[in-house]
């Protein structure tokens, strides 16, 4: 890891915050997609 | 000899069919995922291992590689929603309100990330996490507009009625986007003026512009990928609602 200088905690904090935000977005999008697809199967949907 | 009398459908009309839209765009998802991952890998490599510290801000300039793309997306996503709102109100395109609904939570998340990274960048460079100036306040208002739109969608069972009301609200809220853009020119502010897209060209060296542009495209492709998946989910959710209503009517009779 490179030296981030005297304000390293702000840089690391910003990247960690964005990482968590992006991970949450991706996680929620996948969860919502799977939950909705499972509900369609439950309802006996025949469409592909 | 027979004459084909079937009306010819153009791509716009074909895209109006939710099932066909999903069928046509589904093969794009995995290539988009791969491209986004590659861009993020390259962007992070440039951001941390192949770009210099700024002569004034030092290493905190590296926060720019996540702050500027998320701030750009906060406005670009709203632009996408405004165009979709026009699609709903003017052309009554069935996929327009699906796009509008799918984009709102994504836009809210990117705006929150822009505000968060901006405040962490502001503390070491300006000496404060927050200042009630034009750029920051108008971006905070944008976050509230996004949250209001998400809440509005959830307030209606009838999604077609919701789409028209949300579309009007979205178009009214669009007035905030140019305010965000030009706030740094109109009012005295701590926030720096535009330094990438200016009439005289970028005011940054190539060594800093390269990671910025790679991350810019990484976040933009992330949005496109998530937006497509969310639109597919919304199409399925509407199918679920239709089937549930049918089932309820069947039970009642």
Short mmCIF file of C-alpha atoms in Angstrom, two decimals:
data_model
loop_
_atom_site.label_atom_id
_atom_site.label_comp_id
_atom_site.label_asym_id
_atom_site.label_seq_id
_atom_site.Cartn_x
_atom_site.Cartn_y
_atom_site.Cartn_z
CA UNK A 1 0.00 0.00 0.00
CA UNK A 2 1.30 3.46 -0.83
CA UNK A 3 1.91 6.12 1.77
CA UNK A 4 -1.22 8.29 2.00
CA UNK A 5 0.23 11.13 4.02
CA UNK A 6 -1.09 12.90 7.10
CA UNK A 7 -4.74 12.75 5.98
CA UNK A 8 -4.80 9.00 5.32
CA UNK A 9 -7.84 8.44 7.58
CA UNK A 10 -9.97 10.75 5.40
CA UNK A 11 -8.89 9.01 2.18
CA UNK A 12 -9.43 5.52 3.62
CA UNK A 13 -12.76 6.63 5.15
CA UNK A 14 -14.00 7.98 1.81
CA UNK A 15 -13.08 4.80 -0.11
CA UNK A 16 -14.51 2.52 2.62
CA UNK A 17 -17.75 4.53 2.62
CA UNK A 18 -18.08 4.29 -1.16
CA UNK A 19 -17.19 0.58 -1.07
CA UNK A 20 -19.93 -0.06 1.50
CA UNK A 21 -22.41 2.05 -0.47
CA UNK A 22 -21.67 0.27 -3.75
CA UNK A 23 -21.73 -3.16 -2.03
CA UNK A 24 -25.10 -2.33 -0.46
CA UNK A 25 -26.50 -1.19 -3.83
CA UNK A 26 -25.29 -4.33 -5.61
CA UNK A 27 -26.48 -6.57 -2.75
CA UNK A 28 -29.92 -4.97 -2.63
CA UNK A 29 -30.32 -5.11 -6.45
CA UNK A 30 -29.46 -8.84 -6.52
CA UNK A 31 -31.62 -9.62 -3.46
CA UNK A 32 -34.62 -7.74 -4.92
CA UNK A 33 -34.20 -9.47 -8.31
CA UNK A 34 -34.04 -12.95 -6.74
CA UNK A 35 -36.94 -12.30 -4.35
CA UNK A 36 -39.17 -11.08 -7.20
CA UNK A 37 -38.17 -14.00 -9.47
CA UNK A 38 -38.91 -16.47 -6.64
CA UNK A 39 -42.35 -14.88 -6.09
CA UNK A 40 -43.12 -15.26 -9.81
CA UNK A 41 -42.25 -18.94 -9.63
CA UNK A 42 -44.48 -19.30 -6.55
CA UNK A 43 -47.36 -17.76 -8.48
CA UNK A 44 -46.84 -20.29 -11.28
CA UNK A 45 -45.78 -17.82 -13.97
CA UNK A 46 -45.09 -19.63 -17.24
CA UNK A 47 -43.28 -16.80 -19.04
CA UNK A 48 -39.51 -17.10 -19.57
CA UNK B 1 -48.37 -14.61 -54.05
CA UNK B 2 -49.34 -13.37 -50.61
CA UNK B 3 -48.92 -9.86 -49.35
CA UNK B 4 -47.61 -9.39 -45.82
CA UNK B 5 -50.04 -7.01 -44.13
CA UNK B 6 -48.51 -7.26 -40.64
CA UNK B 7 -47.67 -3.75 -39.46
CA UNK B 8 -43.91 -3.26 -39.22
CA UNK B 9 -42.72 -2.38 -35.71
CA UNK B 10 -39.69 -0.19 -35.25
CA UNK B 11 -37.19 -0.70 -32.43
CA UNK B 12 -38.88 2.00 -30.32
CA UNK B 13 -42.20 0.12 -30.39
CA UNK B 14 -40.49 -3.19 -29.76
CA UNK B 15 -38.75 -1.75 -26.71
CA UNK B 16 -42.17 -0.65 -25.44
CA UNK B 17 -43.01 -4.30 -24.81
CA UNK B 18 -41.63 -5.08 -21.34
CA UNK B 19 -41.09 -8.78 -22.13
CA UNK B 20 -39.14 -7.97 -25.30
CA UNK B 21 -37.14 -5.30 -23.51
CA UNK B 22 -36.04 -7.84 -20.90
CA UNK B 23 -35.31 -10.47 -23.56
CA UNK B 24 -33.20 -8.07 -25.64
CA UNK B 25 -31.25 -6.51 -22.79
CA UNK B 26 -30.64 -9.60 -20.63
CA UNK B 27 -27.58 -10.74 -22.67
CA UNK B 28 -25.97 -7.35 -21.96
CA UNK B 29 -25.81 -7.85 -18.18
CA UNK B 30 -22.73 -10.11 -17.86
CA UNK B 31 -20.59 -8.21 -20.41
CA UNK B 32 -21.50 -5.02 -18.53
CA UNK B 33 -20.55 -6.63 -15.20
CA UNK B 34 -17.17 -7.69 -16.63
CA UNK B 35 -16.50 -4.26 -18.17
CA UNK B 36 -17.45 -2.48 -14.92
CA UNK B 37 -15.19 -4.76 -12.84
CA UNK B 38 -12.27 -4.19 -15.24
CA UNK B 39 -12.75 -0.44 -15.17
CA UNK B 40 -12.86 -0.41 -11.35
CA UNK B 41 -9.70 -2.55 -11.15
CA UNK B 42 -7.88 -0.22 -13.55
CA UNK B 43 -9.27 2.90 -11.88
CA UNK B 44 -8.21 1.82 -8.38
CA UNK B 45 -4.75 0.86 -9.67
CA UNK B 46 -4.31 4.32 -11.20
CA UNK B 47 -5.85 6.05 -8.18
CA UNK B 48 -3.51 4.48 -5.63
CA UNK B 49 -0.42 3.26 -7.49
CA UNK B 50 -0.03 5.29 -10.66
CA UNK B 51 -1.00 8.89 -9.94
CA UNK B 52 0.83 11.65 -8.12
CA UNK B 53 -0.19 13.61 -5.04
CA UNK B 54 -1.46 17.10 -5.83
CA UNK B 55 1.00 19.94 -5.20
CA UNK B 56 -1.55 21.76 -2.98
CA UNK B 57 -3.93 19.09 -1.64
CA UNK B 58 -1.39 16.31 -1.35
CA UNK B 59 -2.80 12.78 -1.25
CA UNK B 60 -6.33 13.93 -0.44
CA UNK B 61 -6.71 14.50 -4.20
CA UNK B 62 -7.28 10.72 -4.36
CA UNK B 63 -10.71 11.30 -2.79
CA UNK B 64 -11.59 13.11 -6.03
CA UNK B 65 -11.54 9.76 -7.91
CA UNK B 66 -14.62 8.62 -5.97
CA UNK B 67 -16.17 12.02 -5.23
CA UNK B 68 -16.39 13.43 -8.77
CA UNK B 69 -17.86 10.26 -10.40
CA UNK B 70 -20.51 9.88 -7.67
CA UNK B 71 -21.33 13.62 -7.90
CA UNK B 72 -21.56 13.30 -11.71
CA UNK B 73 -23.90 10.30 -11.33
CA UNK B 74 -26.10 12.14 -8.83
CA UNK B 75 -26.95 14.55 -11.66
CA UNK B 76 -26.77 12.11 -14.59
CA UNK B 77 -29.22 9.72 -12.91
CA UNK B 78 -31.60 12.62 -12.36
CA UNK B 79 -31.20 13.52 -16.05
CA UNK B 80 -32.10 9.91 -16.93
CA UNK B 81 -35.19 10.18 -14.72
CA UNK B 82 -36.20 13.52 -16.27
CA UNK B 83 -35.95 12.07 -19.81
CA UNK B 84 -37.94 9.02 -18.63
CA UNK B 85 -40.52 11.38 -17.10
CA UNK B 86 -40.94 13.02 -20.51
CA UNK B 87 -41.25 9.53 -22.00
CA UNK B 88 -44.08 8.81 -19.56
CA UNK B 89 -45.96 12.09 -20.00
CA UNK B 90 -45.39 12.77 -23.71
CA UNK B 91 -45.01 9.37 -25.41
CA UNK B 92 -46.67 7.15 -22.76
CA UNK B 93 -43.81 4.71 -23.28
CA UNK B 94 -44.39 1.73 -20.96
CA UNK B 95 -40.68 1.32 -20.17
CA UNK B 96 -40.23 5.01 -19.31
CA UNK B 97 -41.86 4.79 -15.89
CA UNK B 98 -40.08 1.49 -15.25
CA UNK B 99 -36.79 3.31 -15.91
CA UNK B 100 -37.85 6.25 -13.73
CA UNK B 101 -38.73 3.99 -10.79
CA UNK B 102 -35.58 1.85 -11.09
CA UNK B 103 -33.26 4.89 -11.19
CA UNK B 104 -34.54 6.77 -8.12
CA UNK B 105 -32.93 4.66 -5.34
CA UNK B 106 -29.70 4.43 -7.35
CA UNK B 107 -29.60 8.21 -7.71
CA UNK B 108 -30.26 8.66 -3.99
CA UNK B 109 -27.39 6.30 -3.14
CA UNK B 110 -24.91 8.02 -5.48
CA UNK B 111 -25.93 11.45 -4.13
CA UNK B 112 -25.40 10.26 -0.54
CA UNK B 113 -21.96 8.92 -1.54
CA UNK B 114 -21.07 12.25 -3.20
CA UNK B 115 -22.05 14.17 -0.05
CA UNK B 116 -20.14 11.74 2.18
CA UNK B 117 -16.93 11.78 0.14
CA UNK B 118 -17.22 15.55 -0.34
CA UNK B 119 -17.41 16.16 3.39
CA UNK B 120 -14.41 13.86 4.03
CA UNK B 121 -12.48 15.75 1.35
CA UNK B 122 -13.62 19.13 2.72
CA UNK B 123 -12.31 18.59 6.26
CA UNK B 124 -8.58 18.38 5.38
CA UNK B 125 -8.74 20.91 2.51
CA UNK B 126 -11.22 23.55 3.82
CA UNK B 127 -11.10 22.78 7.53
CA UNK B 128 -14.78 21.83 7.72
CA UNK B 129 -16.95 18.79 6.96
CA UNK B 130 -19.91 20.94 5.90
CA UNK B 131 -20.72 24.45 4.77
CA UNK B 132 -24.18 25.71 3.83
CA UNK B 133 -23.04 27.04 0.47
CA UNK B 134 -24.75 26.78 -2.93
CA UNK B 135 -23.16 23.55 -4.21
CA UNK B 136 -23.47 21.51 -1.02
CA UNK B 137 -26.95 22.75 -0.09
CA UNK B 138 -28.37 22.17 -3.60
CA UNK B 139 -26.85 18.66 -3.64
CA UNK B 140 -28.45 17.94 -0.25
CA UNK B 141 -31.78 19.16 -1.69
CA UNK B 142 -31.24 16.74 -4.61
CA UNK B 143 -30.90 13.88 -2.09
CA UNK B 144 -34.20 14.92 -0.47
CA UNK B 145 -35.87 15.08 -3.90
CA UNK B 146 -34.68 11.53 -4.66
CA UNK B 147 -35.96 10.29 -1.30
CA UNK B 148 -39.28 12.05 -1.90
CA UNK B 149 -39.59 10.33 -5.29
CA UNK B 150 -38.83 6.91 -3.78
CA UNK B 151 -41.48 7.56 -1.10
CA UNK B 152 -43.99 8.77 -3.71
CA UNK B 153 -43.62 5.56 -5.74
CA UNK B 154 -44.32 3.53 -2.61
CA UNK B 155 -47.38 5.59 -1.71
CA UNK B 156 -49.46 4.29 -4.65
CA UNK B 157 -50.81 0.84 -5.42
CA UNK B 158 -51.73 1.93 -8.94
CA UNK B 159 -48.31 2.24 -10.59
CA UNK B 160 -49.65 3.93 -13.74
CA UNK B 161 -51.22 6.72 -11.69
CA UNK B 162 -48.04 6.95 -9.60
CA UNK B 163 -45.95 7.22 -12.78
CA UNK B 164 -47.78 10.35 -13.97
CA UNK B 165 -47.55 12.08 -10.58
CA UNK B 166 -43.89 11.10 -10.10
CA UNK B 167 -43.11 12.26 -13.66
CA UNK B 168 -44.50 15.75 -12.93
CA UNK B 169 -42.66 15.88 -9.59
CA UNK B 170 -39.43 14.75 -11.32
CA UNK B 171 -39.69 17.42 -14.01
CA UNK B 172 -40.34 20.15 -11.42
CA UNK B 173 -37.37 18.90 -9.37
CA UNK B 174 -35.15 19.00 -12.48
CA UNK B 175 -34.78 22.75 -11.96
CA UNK B 176 -32.33 21.86 -9.16
CA UNK B 177 -29.82 20.23 -11.54
CA UNK B 178 -28.67 23.43 -13.33
CA UNK B 179 -28.65 25.14 -9.90
CA UNK B 180 -26.16 22.49 -8.69
CA UNK B 181 -24.09 22.84 -11.86
CA UNK B 182 -23.86 26.65 -11.88
CA UNK B 183 -23.97 27.26 -8.11
CA UNK B 184 -20.17 27.59 -8.03
CA UNK B 185 -20.36 30.38 -10.63
CA UNK B 186 -23.41 32.19 -9.23
CA UNK B 187 -22.51 32.32 -5.53
CA UNK B 188 -19.43 32.71 -3.41
CA UNK B 189 -18.50 29.20 -2.30
CA UNK B 190 -15.79 27.07 -0.80
CA UNK B 191 -16.31 24.53 -3.59
CA UNK B 192 -13.92 24.84 -6.51
CA UNK B 193 -15.34 25.83 -9.94
CA UNK B 194 -15.50 23.39 -12.87
CA UNK B 195 -12.00 22.12 -13.64
CA UNK B 196 -12.57 19.26 -16.10
CA UNK B 197 -15.22 20.38 -18.60
CA UNK B 198 -14.31 24.01 -19.19
CA UNK B 199 -14.17 26.13 -22.35
CA UNK B 200 -10.35 26.12 -22.16
CA UNK B 201 -10.14 22.36 -21.58
CA UNK B 202 -9.25 20.49 -18.37
CA UNK B 203 -7.17 22.34 -15.80
CA UNK B 204 -5.50 19.17 -14.53
CA UNK B 205 -2.47 17.21 -15.64
CA UNK B 206 -2.98 13.96 -17.55
CA UNK B 207 -1.62 11.93 -14.62
CA UNK B 208 -4.62 13.02 -12.52
CA UNK B 209 -7.16 13.08 -15.37
CA UNK B 210 -6.46 9.44 -16.31
CA UNK B 211 -7.63 7.85 -13.01
CA UNK B 212 -10.49 10.36 -12.86
CA UNK B 213 -11.81 9.37 -16.29
CA UNK B 214 -11.34 5.64 -15.70
CA UNK B 215 -13.28 5.86 -12.41
CA UNK B 216 -15.85 8.10 -14.10
CA UNK B 217 -16.56 5.37 -16.68
CA UNK B 218 -16.42 2.62 -14.01
CA UNK B 219 -19.17 4.31 -11.97
CA UNK B 220 -21.19 5.15 -15.09
CA UNK B 221 -21.13 1.52 -16.26
CA UNK B 222 -21.97 0.41 -12.71
CA UNK B 223 -25.08 2.60 -12.90
CA UNK B 224 -26.04 1.28 -16.35
CA UNK B 225 -25.67 -2.33 -15.14
CA UNK B 226 -27.65 -1.81 -11.94
CA UNK B 227 -30.29 0.20 -13.79
CA UNK B 228 -30.83 -2.63 -16.32
CA UNK B 229 -31.12 -5.27 -13.59
CA UNK B 230 -33.46 -3.04 -11.56
CA UNK B 231 -35.63 -2.45 -14.67
CA UNK B 232 -35.86 -6.22 -15.27
CA UNK B 233 -36.88 -6.66 -11.63
CA UNK B 234 -39.51 -3.93 -11.91
CA UNK B 235 -41.01 -5.60 -15.00
CA UNK B 236 -41.21 -8.87 -13.03
CA UNK B 237 -42.66 -7.07 -9.99
CA UNK B 238 -45.51 -5.72 -12.12
CA UNK B 239 -46.14 -9.24 -13.41
CA UNK B 240 -46.25 -10.42 -9.77
CA UNK B 241 -48.82 -7.71 -8.96
CA UNK B 242 -50.96 -8.70 -11.96
CA UNK B 243 -50.85 -12.39 -10.98
CA UNK B 244 -51.64 -11.59 -7.33
CA UNK B 245 -54.66 -9.52 -8.39
CA UNK B 246 -55.84 -12.37 -10.64
CA UNK B 247 -55.41 -14.83 -7.79
CA UNK B 248 -57.31 -12.52 -5.42
CA UNK B 249 -60.18 -12.20 -7.93
CA UNK B 250 -60.21 -15.96 -8.34
CA UNK B 251 -60.41 -16.46 -4.56
CA UNK B 252 -63.21 -13.88 -4.28
CA UNK B 253 -65.34 -15.52 -6.97
#
